[in-house]
Structure formats: structure tokens, C-alpha cells
Amino acid sequence: DDEKNRASSYEWTYRLEDGVCTDSLALVTAERFGLPAEIIRRADELEPALSTRHDSTKGQLSYEDINGDSPITVLKSKHAPAHRKPPTNHLQRGGLEDSFQEAARLATEITGQNGISVKPGWDPHPSLSNRSCLYVLQLAEEPPRYYIGESDDMPQRLRQHRKKSKPWRLSRAVIFPLGDKTEARYWESLLIQEFAQAGFRLESLSDGRSRRNVRN
């Protein structure tokens, strides 16, 4: 009853007004016009994982995680120092999943940023199509190789990578939304150097040969 009352309590005025839309009322609208209740329930469960929130104090987007098995998982940084050095001579142990979790943990600790883990076959959230990002890509082979890069359009970049050979098609990624391209390039260079030193097999070292110093 509460849901029905909620859906019937809004009126669509079809007026265009200046400003930012903070709530599209998509689920209410879908319910009002007869979309099946199961679809609406599932969308309501997934919405927090796909929503973005602008933090005016940091100028960055924050991402929410959800309960259950999701293709998109948020890796929370435990306020690690920006220049924390990872352990050297790291040996990758276990299978692809264990290695990926170790790589994601290391990148999260080095950058001090929250990472978004995207499983094989899934795309990043569309909001990352116009956002400077750093990413670590795991190629699906034993032992795994990693590609570290940056992009202003993560959905498109990941699709480009996955058009290559099978290890690329089955790749998974951890993505770090950042403030701008300069910052993304800085972390790209630093991560390549630190991952190589830690013993990870990297697809390319070219962008890590000289650190781009943009940090204060």
C-alpha cells in the first residue's frame, strides 16, 4: 500500500526547469506505468552500486557498494599514505582471483583511492565515460599479466582491450576515478614502477620509465 501511495503521489508536469536533477524518480515512474514489480525490486537493490555522489570538498565521485554478488565491487582505501611503498620481490600466489585481489589491494594502498572492481564480461558504469580514471587490467592467463593505464572513457577503453585475444577478452579490472588526466597519468607511471618492483608481470613498462611529478 505504501508503494502504491508513493507512486500515485507524484504528478508529471512536463515542464523544463533550470538546475540539476537530483532524483529522476525512475523507479516511481516505472511502477506508475506498470513495469513488473520484480524488475523494480531488483533495480532498487542495484541502484546504490550504480549511483554516484559528488563530494564538493574533494571534487570526486564516491561509489556505493551493495550486498550480494555484484559485478561491480568497491574496494575501500584505508586512508593509506599517497606514497606508501609496497613490499618488494612480491611473488604472485594462488589463481587468477587471488592474484587480482592482491593487485587491487596494492593499487588501492599506493593511491589511497577507492577502487571499483569490474568482473570479466561486465562494463564499467556509464558515468565513467567522461571521467579521468586510472585502471589495472588483469589478463586471464596463468600466470596472469597486468596492464596499467589511464583513460577519460573507461567503458570504451575496456571494450577496446577486450577486442584483442582471449586473455584480453576475459580480463577484469580495478578502476580508480580521479580528478583529472594529469593526476591519472601520474598514478599510472607510479603504479607501473611499483608493480614491476613488486614482482607483477606487466604487459608494458613504457609509461612507467619516468615518473610524471604532478603531486604536491
mmCIF file of C-alpha atoms in Angstrom, residues 19-199:
data_model
loop_
_atom_site.group_PDB
_atom_site.id
_atom_site.type_symbol
_atom_site.label_atom_id
_atom_site.label_comp_id
_atom_site.label_asym_id
_atom_site.label_seq_id
_atom_site.Cartn_x
_atom_site.Cartn_y
_atom_site.Cartn_z
ATOM 1 C CA GLY A 19 19.093 23.284 -12.419
ATOM 2 C CA VAL A 20 20.438 19.837 -11.627
ATOM 3 C CA CYS A 21 18.075 16.875 -11.395
ATOM 4 C CA THR A 22 18.853 15.173 -8.082
ATOM 5 C CA ASP A 23 16.167 12.490 -8.385
ATOM 6 C CA SER A 24 14.753 11.266 -11.696
ATOM 7 C CA LEU A 25 12.024 9.241 -9.923
ATOM 8 C CA ALA A 26 12.735 6.495 -12.447
ATOM 9 C CA LEU A 27 11.522 3.669 -10.227
ATOM 10 C CA VAL A 28 8.408 5.540 -9.178
ATOM 11 C CA THR A 29 7.655 6.291 -12.820
ATOM 12 C CA ALA A 30 8.243 2.668 -13.837
ATOM 13 C CA GLU A 31 5.917 1.482 -11.082
ATOM 14 C CA ARG A 32 3.254 4.022 -12.004
ATOM 15 C CA PHE A 33 3.213 2.852 -15.615
ATOM 16 C CA GLY A 34 3.113 -0.866 -14.926
ATOM 17 C CA LEU A 35 6.662 -2.243 -15.081
ATOM 18 C CA PRO A 36 6.726 -5.666 -13.323
ATOM 19 C CA ALA A 37 7.287 -5.458 -9.563
ATOM 20 C CA GLU A 38 10.195 -7.953 -9.633
ATOM 21 C CA ILE A 39 12.144 -5.799 -12.085
ATOM 22 C CA ILE A 40 11.540 -2.697 -9.977
ATOM 23 C CA ARG A 41 12.604 -4.532 -6.809
ATOM 24 C CA ARG A 42 15.840 -5.717 -8.416
ATOM 25 C CA ALA A 43 16.596 -2.267 -9.825
ATOM 26 C CA ASP A 44 16.043 -0.792 -6.367
ATOM 27 C CA GLU A 45 18.581 -3.268 -4.934
ATOM 28 C CA LEU A 46 21.215 -2.496 -7.580
ATOM 29 C CA GLU A 47 20.766 1.272 -7.688
ATOM 30 C CA PRO A 48 23.172 2.073 -4.806
ATOM 31 C CA ALA A 49 26.045 0.302 -6.590
ATOM 32 C CA LEU A 50 25.485 2.325 -9.742
ATOM 33 C CA SER A 51 24.749 5.712 -8.246
ATOM 34 C CA THR A 52 27.306 8.458 -7.942
ATOM 35 C CA ARG A 53 27.506 11.248 -5.471
ATOM 36 C CA HIS A 54 29.522 14.439 -5.893
ATOM 37 C CA ASP A 55 31.657 15.380 -2.954
ATOM 38 C CA SER A 56 32.139 19.147 -3.158
ATOM 39 C CA THR A 57 35.028 19.074 -0.680
ATOM 40 C CA LYS A 58 37.114 16.669 -2.804
ATOM 41 C CA GLY A 59 35.738 17.235 -6.279
ATOM 42 C CA GLN A 60 35.460 13.471 -6.781
ATOM 43 C CA LEU A 61 32.701 10.932 -7.208
ATOM 44 C CA SER A 62 32.142 8.392 -4.471
ATOM 45 C CA TYR A 63 30.693 4.982 -5.233
ATOM 46 C CA GLU A 64 28.437 2.871 -3.068
ATOM 47 C CA ASP A 65 28.729 -0.878 -2.710
ATOM 48 C CA ILE A 66 25.819 -3.300 -2.406
ATOM 49 C CA ASN A 67 25.253 -6.585 -0.616
ATOM 50 C CA GLY A 68 25.390 -9.820 -2.572
ATOM 51 C CA ASP A 69 27.304 -10.958 -5.624
ATOM 52 C CA SER A 70 27.728 -7.915 -7.816
ATOM 53 C CA PRO A 71 29.805 -7.465 -10.999
ATOM 54 C CA ILE A 72 30.870 -4.098 -9.611
ATOM 55 C CA THR A 73 32.589 -4.038 -6.227
ATOM 56 C CA VAL A 74 34.042 -1.086 -4.369
ATOM 57 C CA LEU A 75 37.456 -1.559 -2.802
ATOM 58 C CA LYS A 76 37.730 0.842 0.108
ATOM 59 C CA SER A 77 41.014 2.589 0.767
ATOM 60 C CA LYS A 78 42.051 2.613 4.413
ATOM 61 C CA HIS A 79 43.447 6.142 4.145
ATOM 62 C CA ALA A 80 46.861 4.849 3.117
ATOM 63 C CA PRO A 81 49.583 7.483 2.579
ATOM 64 C CA ALA A 82 49.874 8.594 -1.027
ATOM 65 C CA HIS A 83 53.482 7.437 -1.404
ATOM 66 C CA ARG A 84 53.279 4.184 0.528
ATOM 67 C CA LYS A 85 55.820 1.747 -0.928
ATOM 68 C CA PRO A 86 54.630 -1.835 -1.495
ATOM 69 C CA PRO A 87 56.719 -4.820 -0.385
ATOM 70 C CA THR A 88 59.463 -5.706 -2.849
ATOM 71 C CA ASN A 89 60.090 -9.058 -4.552
ATOM 72 C CA HIS A 90 56.393 -9.885 -4.399
ATOM 73 C CA LEU A 91 55.585 -13.394 -5.675
ATOM 74 C CA GLN A 92 52.079 -13.910 -7.017
ATOM 75 C CA ARG A 93 50.474 -16.909 -5.361
ATOM 76 C CA GLY A 94 47.228 -18.765 -5.989
ATOM 77 C CA GLY A 95 44.995 -18.467 -9.052
ATOM 78 C CA LEU A 96 43.723 -15.543 -11.074
ATOM 79 C CA GLU A 97 41.294 -14.395 -8.374
ATOM 80 C CA ASP A 98 43.905 -14.365 -5.592
ATOM 81 C CA SER A 99 46.403 -12.556 -7.784
ATOM 82 C CA PHE A 100 43.815 -9.977 -8.839
ATOM 83 C CA GLN A 101 42.789 -9.299 -5.245
ATOM 84 C CA GLU A 102 46.435 -8.767 -4.322
ATOM 85 C CA ALA A 103 46.966 -6.427 -7.271
ATOM 86 C CA ALA A 104 43.804 -4.463 -6.448
ATOM 87 C CA ARG A 105 44.782 -4.218 -2.787
ATOM 88 C CA LEU A 106 48.246 -2.967 -3.717
ATOM 89 C CA ALA A 107 46.914 -0.315 -6.126
ATOM 90 C CA THR A 108 44.384 0.823 -3.522
ATOM 91 C CA GLU A 109 47.065 1.181 -0.859
ATOM 92 C CA ILE A 110 49.501 3.013 -3.144
ATOM 93 C CA THR A 111 46.991 5.547 -4.468
ATOM 94 C CA GLY A 112 44.942 5.925 -1.280
ATOM 95 C CA GLN A 113 41.856 5.947 -3.540
ATOM 96 C CA ASN A 114 38.714 3.804 -3.593
ATOM 97 C CA GLY A 115 38.825 1.336 -6.467
ATOM 98 C CA ILE A 116 35.935 -0.149 -8.458
ATOM 99 C CA SER A 117 36.416 -3.805 -9.400
ATOM 100 C CA VAL A 118 34.732 -4.898 -12.656
ATOM 101 C CA LYS A 119 34.381 -8.621 -13.376
ATOM 102 C CA PRO A 120 35.057 -10.298 -16.754
ATOM 103 C CA GLY A 121 32.316 -9.641 -19.308
ATOM 104 C CA TRP A 122 30.913 -6.625 -17.485
ATOM 105 C CA ASP A 123 31.241 -2.945 -18.391
ATOM 106 C CA PRO A 124 32.141 -0.059 -16.079
ATOM 107 C CA HIS A 125 29.352 2.290 -15.072
ATOM 108 C CA PRO A 126 28.414 4.749 -17.883
ATOM 109 C CA SER A 127 29.323 7.698 -15.630
ATOM 110 C CA LEU A 128 32.976 6.762 -16.225
ATOM 111 C CA SER A 129 32.649 7.594 -19.935
ATOM 112 C CA ASN A 130 33.526 11.198 -19.152
ATOM 113 C CA ARG A 131 35.863 10.825 -16.193
ATOM 114 C CA SER A 132 39.653 10.635 -15.861
ATOM 115 C CA CYS A 133 40.500 7.208 -14.475
ATOM 116 C CA LEU A 134 43.452 5.052 -13.602
ATOM 117 C CA TYR A 135 42.975 1.314 -14.133
ATOM 118 C CA VAL A 136 44.719 -2.002 -13.554
ATOM 119 C CA LEU A 137 43.713 -4.733 -16.004
ATOM 120 C CA GLN A 138 44.371 -8.422 -15.343
ATOM 121 C CA LEU A 139 44.767 -10.599 -18.440
ATOM 122 C CA ALA A 140 43.177 -14.028 -17.983
ATOM 123 C CA GLU A 141 46.168 -16.335 -18.312
ATOM 124 C CA GLU A 142 48.385 -18.363 -15.978
ATOM 125 C CA PRO A 143 50.440 -16.812 -14.568
ATOM 126 C CA PRO A 144 48.498 -13.565 -15.049
ATOM 127 C CA ARG A 145 49.844 -10.473 -16.712
ATOM 128 C CA TYR A 146 48.721 -6.936 -15.893
ATOM 129 C CA TYR A 147 48.220 -3.799 -17.911
ATOM 130 C CA ILE A 148 48.179 -0.426 -16.123
ATOM 131 C CA GLY A 149 46.712 2.556 -17.952
ATOM 132 C CA GLU A 150 44.614 5.696 -17.797
ATOM 133 C CA SER A 151 41.597 6.862 -19.764
ATOM 134 C CA ASP A 152 38.922 9.534 -19.943
ATOM 135 C CA ASP A 153 36.386 6.970 -21.205
ATOM 136 C CA MET A 154 36.649 3.690 -19.295
ATOM 137 C CA PRO A 155 33.695 1.842 -20.903
ATOM 138 C CA GLN A 156 35.106 2.455 -24.381
ATOM 139 C CA ARG A 157 38.702 1.705 -23.350
ATOM 140 C CA LEU A 158 37.742 -1.602 -21.747
ATOM 141 C CA ARG A 159 35.776 -2.596 -24.851
ATOM 142 C CA GLN A 160 38.850 -1.820 -26.976
ATOM 143 C CA HIS A 161 41.063 -4.008 -24.792
ATOM 144 C CA ARG A 162 38.576 -6.869 -24.911
ATOM 145 C CA LYS A 163 38.563 -6.944 -28.727
ATOM 146 C CA LYS A 164 42.046 -8.471 -28.613
ATOM 147 C CA SER A 165 42.994 -12.091 -27.879
ATOM 148 C CA LYS A 166 41.209 -14.365 -25.395
ATOM 149 C CA PRO A 167 43.211 -13.283 -22.286
ATOM 150 C CA TRP A 168 42.124 -9.701 -23.017
ATOM 151 C CA ARG A 169 38.503 -10.676 -23.708
ATOM 152 C CA LEU A 170 38.277 -12.379 -20.313
ATOM 153 C CA SER A 171 40.107 -9.621 -18.465
ATOM 154 C CA ARG A 172 38.921 -7.996 -15.255
ATOM 155 C CA ALA A 173 39.800 -4.536 -13.993
ATOM 156 C CA VAL A 174 40.031 -2.325 -10.959
ATOM 157 C CA ILE A 175 39.302 1.326 -11.774
ATOM 158 C CA PHE A 176 40.136 4.463 -9.808
ATOM 159 C CA PRO A 177 38.139 7.611 -10.735
ATOM 160 C CA LEU A 178 40.381 10.665 -10.317
ATOM 161 C CA GLY A 179 40.251 14.436 -10.563
ATOM 162 C CA ASP A 180 41.856 14.959 -13.975
ATOM 163 C CA LYS A 181 44.054 13.407 -16.648
ATOM 164 C CA THR A 182 47.276 14.807 -15.206
ATOM 165 C CA GLU A 183 46.627 13.048 -11.899
ATOM 166 C CA ALA A 184 45.713 9.828 -13.716
ATOM 167 C CA ARG A 185 48.970 9.904 -15.666
ATOM 168 C CA TYR A 186 50.958 10.473 -12.500
ATOM 169 C CA TRP A 187 49.446 7.410 -10.804
ATOM 170 C CA GLU A 188 49.794 5.369 -13.998
ATOM 171 C CA SER A 189 53.530 5.997 -14.088
ATOM 172 C CA LEU A 190 53.963 5.352 -10.366
ATOM 173 C CA LEU A 191 51.917 2.143 -10.344
ATOM 174 C CA ILE A 192 53.844 0.691 -13.295
ATOM 175 C CA GLN A 193 57.109 1.241 -11.437
ATOM 176 C CA GLU A 194 55.843 -0.112 -8.135
ATOM 177 C CA PHE A 195 54.069 -3.133 -9.645
ATOM 178 C CA ALA A 196 57.210 -4.086 -11.566
ATOM 179 C CA GLN A 197 59.282 -3.781 -8.403
ATOM 180 C CA ALA A 198 56.737 -5.892 -6.507
ATOM 181 C CA GLY A 199 57.101 -8.760 -8.989
#
